[in-house]
Amino acid sequence: DDKNLYARKYFHFQNMYVTFIYRDFGKMKSAAEKFIESKFEGWTILVAPGAQAFIFGLVSFWIFRQTHDMQWLAQGTASKDLIQKWEETSEWNFFHKRNLLEAEEHFCRNNYDKARLCYNVAISASKEHKFIHDEALACELAGHFSFEMGDMSAALEYFTRSNESYYEWGAI
């Protein structure tokens, strides 16, 4: 129903999230564009706005790396800034998310040493705070980063750890 703005936004978010997880860039980018178009003011009624901002930020940074379209870098940075604000009220829930978004932002800006450091901080904090699914995701993204940097040994290590974390979480 086109009149149910919440349902439309939620549908596009879920589609964007699933295609991000499966690394289907074309469908993910299309879903992200539709998610942006379906935005409406009303964060108070949304389910898990922190999760939406987090995933949308990760998606935006990936789209930027593929397209070099500055709007996506700006979207990712805005999501990171929003997570950083929420971190002020709950460091436990948002510290690792902010660090993973910072890692992705540094990757986009070619600050590779800072990116590597932020990936590792995100992984450690996720593990320490018992966010196993975010630990798995951080390891996976660190694996993609390492692969892009040509460090196959580190990529294999991160992907293996990601697989183990997804298994521990019950996803596989």
XYZ file of N, CA, C and O in Angstrom:
688
model
N 0.851 -1.174 0.000
C 0.000 0.000 0.000
C 0.896 1.236 0.000
O 1.681 1.452 0.914
N 0.787 2.066 -1.014
C 1.613 3.260 -1.138
C 1.355 4.284 -0.047
O 2.156 5.178 0.165
N 0.215 4.186 0.626
C -0.120 5.164 1.656
C 0.505 4.833 3.000
O 0.548 5.679 3.878
N 0.987 3.631 3.173
C 1.602 3.247 4.436
C 3.112 3.520 4.345
O 3.897 2.654 3.966
N 3.492 4.743 4.695
C 4.891 5.165 4.566
C 5.826 4.323 5.419
O 6.940 4.020 5.016
N 5.361 3.953 6.611
C 6.201 3.149 7.493
C 6.484 1.788 6.872
O 7.627 1.342 6.842
N 5.450 1.142 6.357
C 5.632 -0.184 5.758
C 6.563 -0.110 4.557
O 7.422 -0.978 4.376
N 6.421 0.926 3.747
C 7.284 1.083 2.581
C 8.737 1.278 3.005
O 9.651 0.660 2.463
N 8.951 2.151 3.984
C 10.310 2.398 4.469
C 10.913 1.117 5.049
O 12.048 0.761 4.760
N 10.131 0.411 5.851
C 10.608 -0.820 6.483
C 10.927 -1.874 5.424
O 11.948 -2.560 5.510
N 10.067 -2.002 4.406
C 10.300 -2.957 3.327
C 11.623 -2.660 2.625
O 12.437 -3.555 2.387
N 11.845 -1.396 2.282
C 13.076 -1.038 1.572
C 14.311 -1.226 2.459
O 15.368 -1.630 1.967
N 14.158 -0.958 3.755
C 15.286 -1.201 4.661
C 15.628 -2.686 4.691
O 16.798 -3.064 4.576
N 14.618 -3.531 4.877
C 14.869 -4.976 4.952
C 15.482 -5.489 3.648
O 16.408 -6.310 3.677
N 14.997 -5.013 2.531
C 15.539 -5.405 1.237
C 17.007 -4.964 1.120
O 17.865 -5.731 0.670
N 17.288 -3.739 1.550
C 18.655 -3.219 1.516
C 19.564 -4.063 2.412
O 20.688 -4.417 2.029
N 19.077 -4.388 3.589
C 19.867 -5.157 4.560
C 20.190 -6.555 4.030
O 21.341 -7.004 4.073
N 19.186 -7.243 3.520
C 19.398 -8.609 3.022
C 20.368 -8.600 1.845
O 21.287 -9.428 1.783
N 20.194 -7.672 0.915
C 21.086 -7.633 -0.240
C 22.498 -7.198 0.160
O 23.473 -7.606 -0.475
N 22.626 -6.407 1.232
C 23.948 -6.068 1.768
C 24.625 -7.324 2.318
O 25.785 -7.589 2.018
N 23.888 -8.088 3.104
C 24.440 -9.306 3.704
C 24.896 -10.281 2.616
O 25.952 -10.902 2.730
N 24.113 -10.379 1.546
C 24.460 -11.298 0.456
C 25.391 -10.677 -0.577
O 25.700 -11.299 -1.590
N 25.819 -9.445 -0.333
C 26.790 -8.744 -1.178
C 26.304 -8.629 -2.625
O 27.082 -8.745 -3.575
N 25.006 -8.365 -2.795
C 24.419 -8.163 -4.117
C 24.357 -6.658 -4.357
O 23.357 -6.004 -4.058
N 25.441 -6.110 -4.887
C 25.607 -4.664 -4.956
C 24.481 -3.969 -5.723
O 23.926 -2.971 -5.252
N 24.135 -4.449 -6.900
C 23.134 -3.777 -7.721
C 21.787 -3.674 -7.027
O 21.168 -2.602 -6.985
N 21.308 -4.776 -6.476
C 20.020 -4.760 -5.780
C 20.102 -3.940 -4.495
O 19.147 -3.259 -4.129
N 21.250 -4.003 -3.824
C 21.420 -3.235 -2.590
C 21.366 -1.739 -2.877
O 20.693 -0.993 -2.170
N 22.055 -1.307 -3.919
C 22.058 0.115 -4.263
C 20.656 0.587 -4.615
O 20.214 1.652 -4.161
N 19.932 -0.207 -5.377
C 18.558 0.147 -5.735
C 17.679 0.247 -4.486
O 16.894 1.189 -4.340
N 17.818 -0.713 -3.575
C 17.033 -0.695 -2.328
C 17.416 0.511 -1.476
O 16.543 1.130 -0.846
N 18.703 0.861 -1.441
C 19.149 2.025 -0.662
C 18.549 3.311 -1.227
O 18.129 4.193 -0.472
N 18.507 3.414 -2.539
C 17.904 4.603 -3.163
C 16.418 4.699 -2.831
O 15.909 5.768 -2.508
N 15.717 3.565 -2.846
C 14.300 3.554 -2.497
C 14.096 3.844 -1.007
O 13.117 4.486 -0.631
N 15.033 3.374 -0.179
C 14.967 3.665 1.257
C 15.064 5.170 1.486
O 14.304 5.734 2.267
N 15.976 5.827 0.780
C 16.119 7.279 0.900
C 14.832 7.978 0.451
O 14.339 8.876 1.131
N 14.296 7.559 -0.665
C 13.064 8.166 -1.183
C 11.888 7.999 -0.227
O 10.999 8.842 -0.184
N 11.890 6.917 0.538
C 10.753 6.627 1.420
C 10.924 7.215 2.815
O 10.104 6.961 3.689
N 11.958 8.006 3.032
C 12.176 8.590 4.366
C 11.033 9.500 4.758
O 10.458 10.191 3.930
N 10.732 9.454 6.013
C 9.755 10.363 6.583
C 10.183 10.663 8.000
O 10.936 9.897 8.604
N 9.773 11.785 8.517
C 10.125 12.162 9.880
C 9.215 11.410 10.831
O 8.009 11.476 10.723
N 9.787 10.698 11.739
C 8.992 9.931 12.672
C 9.810 8.827 13.318
O 9.353 7.709 13.442
N 11.045 9.153 13.659
C 11.931 8.149 14.257
C 11.325 7.499 15.491
O 11.633 6.369 15.803
N 10.432 8.195 16.181
C 9.897 7.645 17.426
C 9.049 6.408 17.198
O 8.901 5.597 18.091
N 8.483 6.243 16.004
C 7.656 5.068 15.769
C 8.404 3.955 15.029
O 7.845 2.905 14.778
N 9.626 4.188 14.685
C 10.380 3.186 13.942
C 10.917 2.101 14.863
O 11.265 2.341 16.013
N 11.000 0.925 14.308
C 11.616 -0.184 15.015
C 13.121 -0.072 14.835
O 13.602 0.028 13.707
N 13.861 -0.050 15.918
C 15.322 -0.085 15.903
C 15.968 0.964 14.996
O 16.687 0.628 14.062
N 15.738 2.246 15.256
C 16.362 3.263 14.399
C 17.888 3.207 14.440
O 18.544 3.549 13.457
N 18.462 2.755 15.561
C 19.914 2.619 15.642
C 20.422 1.588 14.657
O 21.443 1.799 13.980
N 19.711 0.478 14.553
C 20.101 -0.564 13.596
C 19.960 -0.053 12.169
O 20.814 -0.318 11.316
N 18.899 0.715 11.908
C 18.718 1.252 10.560
C 19.835 2.236 10.204
O 20.380 2.177 9.103
N 20.181 3.114 11.123
C 21.251 4.075 10.857
C 22.581 3.350 10.646
O 23.365 3.706 9.756
N 22.830 2.332 11.445
C 24.073 1.566 11.363
C 24.190 0.870 10.002
O 25.188 1.041 9.285
N 23.174 0.116 9.632
C 23.217 -0.621 8.371
C 23.234 0.338 7.182
O 23.988 0.147 6.223
N 22.423 1.391 7.248
C 22.409 2.353 6.161
C 23.788 3.000 5.991
O 24.235 3.252 4.864
N 24.485 3.262 7.096
C 25.833 3.814 7.005
C 26.798 2.860 6.323
O 27.572 3.256 5.440
N 26.745 1.580 6.703
C 27.623 0.584 6.083
C 27.327 0.464 4.587
O 28.246 0.415 3.759
N 26.050 0.432 4.250
C 25.639 0.354 2.848
C 26.140 1.580 2.083
O 26.693 1.463 0.980
N 25.960 2.753 2.664
C 26.357 3.998 1.994
C 27.854 4.027 1.708
O 28.279 4.432 0.613
N 28.664 3.596 2.672
C 30.110 3.593 2.448
C 30.495 2.611 1.340
O 31.381 2.896 0.528
N 29.829 1.452 1.300
C 30.141 0.484 0.244
C 29.752 1.060 -1.131
O 30.510 0.955 -2.090
N 28.575 1.675 -1.205
C 28.156 2.268 -2.476
C 29.158 3.345 -2.904
O 29.530 3.417 -4.088
N 29.613 4.157 -1.958
C 30.601 5.188 -2.309
C 31.870 4.566 -2.889
O 32.411 5.048 -3.897
N 32.351 3.482 -2.259
C 33.592 2.875 -2.760
C 33.427 2.333 -4.178
O 34.395 2.301 -4.936
N 32.215 1.941 -4.534
C 31.979 1.406 -5.874
C 31.701 2.502 -6.906
O 32.042 2.335 -8.076
N 31.065 3.594 -6.469
C 30.614 4.613 -7.425
C 31.388 5.923 -7.363
O 31.347 6.701 -8.307
N 32.025 6.195 -6.245
C 32.706 7.471 -5.978
C 31.752 8.659 -6.026
O 32.178 9.796 -6.254
N 30.482 8.392 -5.786
C 29.451 9.430 -5.729
C 29.459 10.003 -4.312
O 29.134 9.307 -3.345
N 29.821 11.266 -4.200
C 30.020 11.898 -2.887
C 28.759 11.902 -2.014
O 28.875 11.966 -0.793
N 27.575 11.827 -2.605
C 26.360 11.800 -1.789
C 26.369 10.594 -0.854
O 25.880 10.664 0.260
N 26.940 9.465 -1.319
C 26.958 8.259 -0.500
C 27.966 8.380 0.638
O 27.723 7.881 1.742
N 29.082 9.040 0.386
C 30.035 9.296 1.472
C 29.377 10.187 2.523
O 29.501 9.942 3.733
N 28.643 11.192 2.073
C 27.944 12.084 3.003
C 26.877 11.331 3.796
O 26.727 11.556 5.005
N 26.155 10.430 3.144
C 25.129 9.630 3.838
C 25.778 8.745 4.898
O 25.285 8.635 6.023
N 26.872 8.105 4.546
C 27.575 7.243 5.503
C 28.096 8.031 6.686
O 27.977 7.599 7.843
N 28.672 9.193 6.413
C 29.197 10.048 7.475
C 28.070 10.533 8.384
O 28.224 10.559 9.612
N 26.932 10.895 7.800
C 25.787 11.330 8.610
C 25.296 10.203 9.510
O 24.953 10.430 10.684
N 25.282 8.982 8.994
C 24.882 7.835 9.817
C 25.869 7.616 10.959
O 25.469 7.359 12.098
N 27.157 7.736 10.647
C 28.180 7.589 11.690
C 28.004 8.653 12.763
O 28.084 8.358 13.971
N 27.746 9.889 12.356
C 27.552 10.984 13.315
C 26.325 10.738 14.197
O 26.347 11.041 15.392
N 25.273 10.178 13.625
C 24.075 9.864 14.393
C 24.370 8.777 15.424
O 23.988 8.891 16.601
N 25.080 7.743 15.005
C 25.468 6.668 15.932
C 26.353 7.243 17.040
O 26.227 6.860 18.211
N 27.234 8.162 16.692
C 28.106 8.783 17.692
C 27.288 9.553 18.728
O 27.604 9.512 19.916
N 26.224 10.231 18.298
C 25.344 10.921 19.254
C 24.695 9.930 20.199
O 24.605 10.162 21.400
N 24.214 8.820 19.638
C 23.566 7.809 20.474
C 24.573 7.134 21.400
O 24.212 6.681 22.485
N 25.817 7.087 20.976
C 26.865 6.506 21.816
C 27.003 7.285 23.128
O 27.331 6.703 24.163
N 26.719 8.575 23.087
C 26.808 9.392 24.299
C 25.823 8.921 25.367
O 26.070 9.096 26.560
N 24.723 8.319 24.960
C 23.733 7.831 25.928
C 23.901 6.349 26.246
O 23.414 5.893 27.277
N 24.565 5.599 25.362
C 24.771 4.173 25.598
C 26.025 3.694 24.884
O 25.960 3.123 23.794
N 27.147 3.940 25.515
C 28.422 3.517 24.924
C 28.429 2.004 24.689
O 28.950 1.528 23.683
N 27.835 1.257 25.610
C 27.811 -0.208 25.517
C 27.210 -0.661 24.179
O 27.715 -1.585 23.553
N 26.146 -0.012 23.752
C 25.439 -0.418 22.542
C 26.014 0.159 21.250
O 25.811 -0.432 20.184
N 26.702 1.283 21.331
C 27.045 1.980 20.095
C 28.540 2.171 19.842
O 28.918 2.544 18.728
N 29.401 1.925 20.813
C 30.839 2.136 20.635
C 31.379 1.297 19.470
O 32.093 1.808 18.588
N 31.054 0.017 19.457
C 31.572 -0.858 18.395
C 30.977 -0.495 17.032
O 31.656 -0.568 16.019
N 29.710 -0.083 17.027
C 29.072 0.311 15.769
C 29.745 1.563 15.192
O 30.021 1.635 13.990
N 29.996 2.543 16.060
C 30.674 3.751 15.587
C 32.050 3.411 15.033
O 32.455 3.921 13.981
N 32.784 2.549 15.727
C 34.120 2.190 15.246
C 34.077 1.458 13.920
O 34.952 1.666 13.069
N 33.067 0.608 13.723
C 32.970 -0.073 12.435
C 32.633 0.929 11.323
O 33.200 0.869 10.227
N 31.740 1.864 11.617
C 31.444 2.909 10.630
C 32.671 3.782 10.367
O 32.933 4.159 9.212
N 33.436 4.087 11.403
C 34.669 4.857 11.203
C 35.667 4.082 10.358
O 36.349 4.664 9.507
N 35.759 2.770 10.578
C 36.656 1.946 9.766
C 36.262 2.044 8.298
O 37.122 2.249 7.419
N 34.967 1.919 8.030
C 34.489 1.995 6.652
C 34.728 3.384 6.056
O 35.093 3.513 4.886
N 34.525 4.419 6.868
C 34.776 5.778 6.382
C 36.262 5.968 6.066
O 36.621 6.519 5.022
N 37.146 5.511 6.949
C 38.589 5.621 6.684
C 38.969 4.842 5.426
O 39.813 5.299 4.640
N 38.358 3.681 5.239
C 38.595 2.892 4.031
C 38.223 3.726 2.803
O 38.984 3.797 1.827
N 37.070 4.390 2.849
C 36.632 5.240 1.737
C 37.596 6.388 1.477
O 37.799 6.793 0.328
N 38.172 6.917 2.537
C 39.047 8.091 2.418
C 40.524 7.718 2.250
O 41.406 8.562 2.351
N 40.789 6.433 2.035
C 42.140 5.909 1.805
C 43.058 6.061 3.012
O 44.289 6.111 2.865
N 42.486 6.128 4.205
C 43.264 6.149 5.456
C 43.340 4.712 5.975
O 42.667 4.335 6.937
N 44.158 3.913 5.323
C 44.127 2.477 5.541
C 44.608 2.045 6.927
O 44.061 1.104 7.498
N 45.610 2.712 7.471
C 46.079 2.356 8.813
C 45.000 2.639 9.857
O 44.765 1.823 10.756
N 44.338 3.786 9.726
C 43.252 4.118 10.659
C 42.082 3.154 10.478
O 41.440 2.756 11.455
N 41.800 2.768 9.240
C 40.716 1.814 8.981
C 41.004 0.490 9.684
O 40.151 -0.037 10.401
N 42.222 -0.017 9.500
C 42.604 -1.298 10.118
C 42.459 -1.226 11.640
O 41.911 -2.142 12.267
N 42.904 -0.136 12.236
C 42.794 0.047 13.681
C 41.323 0.050 14.113
O 40.945 -0.635 15.073
N 40.485 0.786 13.407
C 39.064 0.867 13.777
C 38.348 -0.467 13.583
O 37.469 -0.815 14.383
N 38.705 -1.231 12.548
C 38.116 -2.571 12.402
C 38.448 -3.411 13.629
O 37.575 -4.072 14.196
N 39.695 -3.377 14.043
C 40.099 -4.198 15.187
C 39.447 -3.743 16.487
O 39.068 -4.572 17.319
N 39.290 -2.436 16.674
C 38.595 -1.924 17.864
C 37.137 -2.371 17.830
O 36.587 -2.810 18.842
N 36.492 -2.280 16.666
C 35.093 -2.702 16.539
C 34.938 -4.190 16.851
O 33.999 -4.594 17.546
N 35.861 -4.996 16.364
C 35.814 -6.444 16.612
C 35.970 -6.728 18.105
O 35.183 -7.476 18.694
N 36.970 -6.118 18.723
C 37.223 -6.344 20.158
C 36.059 -5.874 21.023
O 35.637 -6.571 21.950
N 35.531 -4.688 20.728
C 34.423 -4.148 21.525
C 33.156 -4.976 21.334
O 32.418 -5.212 22.296
N 32.899 -5.429 20.122
C 31.731 -6.288 19.876
C 31.827 -7.566 20.695
O 30.845 -8.000 21.299
N 33.012 -8.138 20.705
C 33.221 -9.378 21.467
C 33.061 -9.117 22.963
O 32.365 -9.851 23.666
N 33.701 -8.058 23.452
C 33.646 -7.724 24.876
C 32.213 -7.456 25.342
O 31.824 -7.850 26.436
N 31.419 -6.819 24.495
C 30.046 -6.452 24.863
C 29.027 -7.513 24.475
O 27.824 -7.282 24.595
N 29.533 -8.655 23.968
C 28.672 -9.810 23.656
C 27.720 -9.574 22.476
O 26.650 -10.164 22.416
N 28.113 -8.716 21.540
C 27.350 -8.526 20.307
C 27.975 -9.440 19.245
O 28.715 -8.984 18.364
N 27.671 -10.722 19.336
C 28.327 -11.724 18.499
C 28.041 -11.471 17.018
O 28.932 -11.614 16.167
N 26.812 -11.084 16.692
C 26.468 -10.832 15.289
C 27.243 -9.642 14.737
O 27.674 -9.662 13.578
N 27.460 -8.616 15.566
C 28.240 -7.468 15.103
C 29.730 -7.807 15.038
O 30.447 -7.281 14.181
N 30.190 -8.674 15.915
C 31.571 -9.150 15.831
C 31.775 -9.882 14.501
O 32.773 -9.657 13.806
N 30.810 -10.732 14.148
C 30.904 -11.467 12.880
C 30.921 -10.509 11.696
O 31.733 -10.666 10.774
N 30.045 -9.519 11.730
C 29.972 -8.540 10.644
C 31.262 -7.726 10.562
O 31.801 -7.499 9.472
N 31.786 -7.293 11.712
C 33.031 -6.520 11.722
C 34.190 -7.343 11.160
O 35.005 -6.831 10.381
N 34.246 -8.620 11.534
C 35.293 -9.496 10.987
C 35.131 -9.663 9.478
O 36.118 -9.636 8.729
N 33.892 -9.825 9.040
C 33.633 -9.979 7.613
C 34.067 -8.738 6.831
O 34.744 -8.841 5.800
N 33.694 -7.561 7.327
C 34.075 -6.331 6.627
C 35.580 -6.095 6.689
O 36.178 -5.608 5.720
N 36.208 -6.459 7.804
C 37.671 -6.378 7.890
C 38.306 -7.344 6.895
O 39.366 -7.046 6.313
N 37.665 -8.490 6.673
C 38.142 -9.436 5.672
C 38.077 -8.854 4.262
O 39.025 -8.971 3.486
N 36.959 -8.196 3.943
C 36.841 -7.555 2.627
C 37.883 -6.446 2.473
O 38.488 -6.302 1.401
N 38.073 -5.674 3.544
C 39.093 -4.615 3.525
C 40.472 -5.223 3.257
O 41.205 -4.758 2.376
N 40.831 -6.257 4.011
C 42.148 -6.891 3.857
C 42.318 -7.471 2.460
O 43.397 -7.360 1.854
N 41.260 -8.075 1.942
C 41.301 -8.618 0.584
C 41.580 -7.509 -0.424
O 42.428 -7.655 -1.309
N 40.873 -6.381 -0.285
C 41.078 -5.238 -1.185
C 42.493 -4.679 -1.072
O 43.038 -4.164 -2.049
N 43.083 -4.779 0.118
C 44.438 -4.281 0.332
C 45.491 -5.286 -0.146
O 46.683 -5.004 -0.120
N 45.047 -6.465 -0.565
C 45.967 -7.483 -1.055
C 46.587 -8.336 0.034
O 47.500 -9.116 -0.237
N 46.100 -8.221 1.255
C 46.621 -9.006 2.378
C 45.753 -10.255 2.545
O 44.834 -10.298 3.363
N 46.046 -11.271 1.744
C 45.220 -12.475 1.710
C 45.276 -13.259 3.021
O 44.290 -13.864 3.424
N 46.408 -13.226 3.683
C 46.541 -13.926 4.956
C 45.607 -13.327 6.008
O 44.884 -14.049 6.703
N 45.612 -12.001 6.117
C 44.719 -11.334 7.074
C 43.262 -11.526 6.657
O 42.396 -11.755 7.514
N 42.976 -11.455 5.360
C 41.601 -11.648 4.884
C 41.090 -13.026 5.295
O 39.971 -13.149 5.818
N 41.909 -14.051 5.088
C 41.506 -15.407 5.467
C 41.256 -15.503 6.964
O 40.274 -16.112 7.406
N 42.121 -14.888 7.748
C 41.966 -14.902 9.202
C 40.655 -14.221 9.624
O 39.903 -14.747 10.447
N 40.372 -13.050 9.056
C 39.135 -12.337 9.393
C 37.905 -13.111 8.934
O 36.918 -13.216 9.665
N 37.940 -13.652 7.704
C 36.785 -14.403 7.206
C 36.545 -15.660 8.030
O 35.400 -16.020 8.308
N 37.614 -16.316 8.452
C 37.476 -17.505 9.306
C 36.855 -17.127 10.642
O 35.922 -17.790 11.116
N 37.344 -16.052 11.228
C 36.786 -15.599 12.506
C 35.328 -15.161 12.347
O 34.501 -15.405 13.221
N 35.016 -14.533 11.232
C 33.643 -14.139 10.951
C 32.740 -15.372 10.895
O 31.664 -15.400 11.515
N 33.178 -16.376 10.176
C 32.411 -17.620 10.061
C 32.191 -18.247 11.440
O 31.080 -18.690 11.765
N 33.230 -18.255 12.256
C 33.110 -18.821 13.607
C 32.110 -18.033 14.455
O 31.322 -18.618 15.211
N 32.140 -16.714 14.324
C 31.211 -15.876 15.094
C 29.776 -16.046 14.609
O 28.849 -16.122 15.420
N 29.573 -16.110 13.290
C 28.237 -16.363 12.783
C 27.732 -17.729 13.278
O 26.568 -17.868 13.637
N 28.609 -18.709 13.309
C 28.232 -20.044 13.801
C 27.865 -19.973 15.286
O 26.843 -20.525 15.711
N 28.687 -19.297 16.082
C 28.418 -19.162 17.519
C 27.084 -18.458 17.746
O 26.325 -18.805 18.648
N 26.761 -17.483 16.922
C 25.513 -16.728 17.037
C 24.312 -17.576 16.627
O 23.180 -17.314 17.019
N 24.567 -18.616 15.816
C 23.490 -19.493 15.358
C 23.003 -19.194 13.953
O 21.978 -19.726 13.520
N 23.734 -18.355 13.240
C 23.314 -17.989 11.883
C 23.643 -19.060 10.861
O 23.012 -19.136 9.815
N 24.636 -19.891 11.152
C 24.994 -20.977 10.236
C 25.191 -22.262 11.009
O 25.366 -22.285 12.178
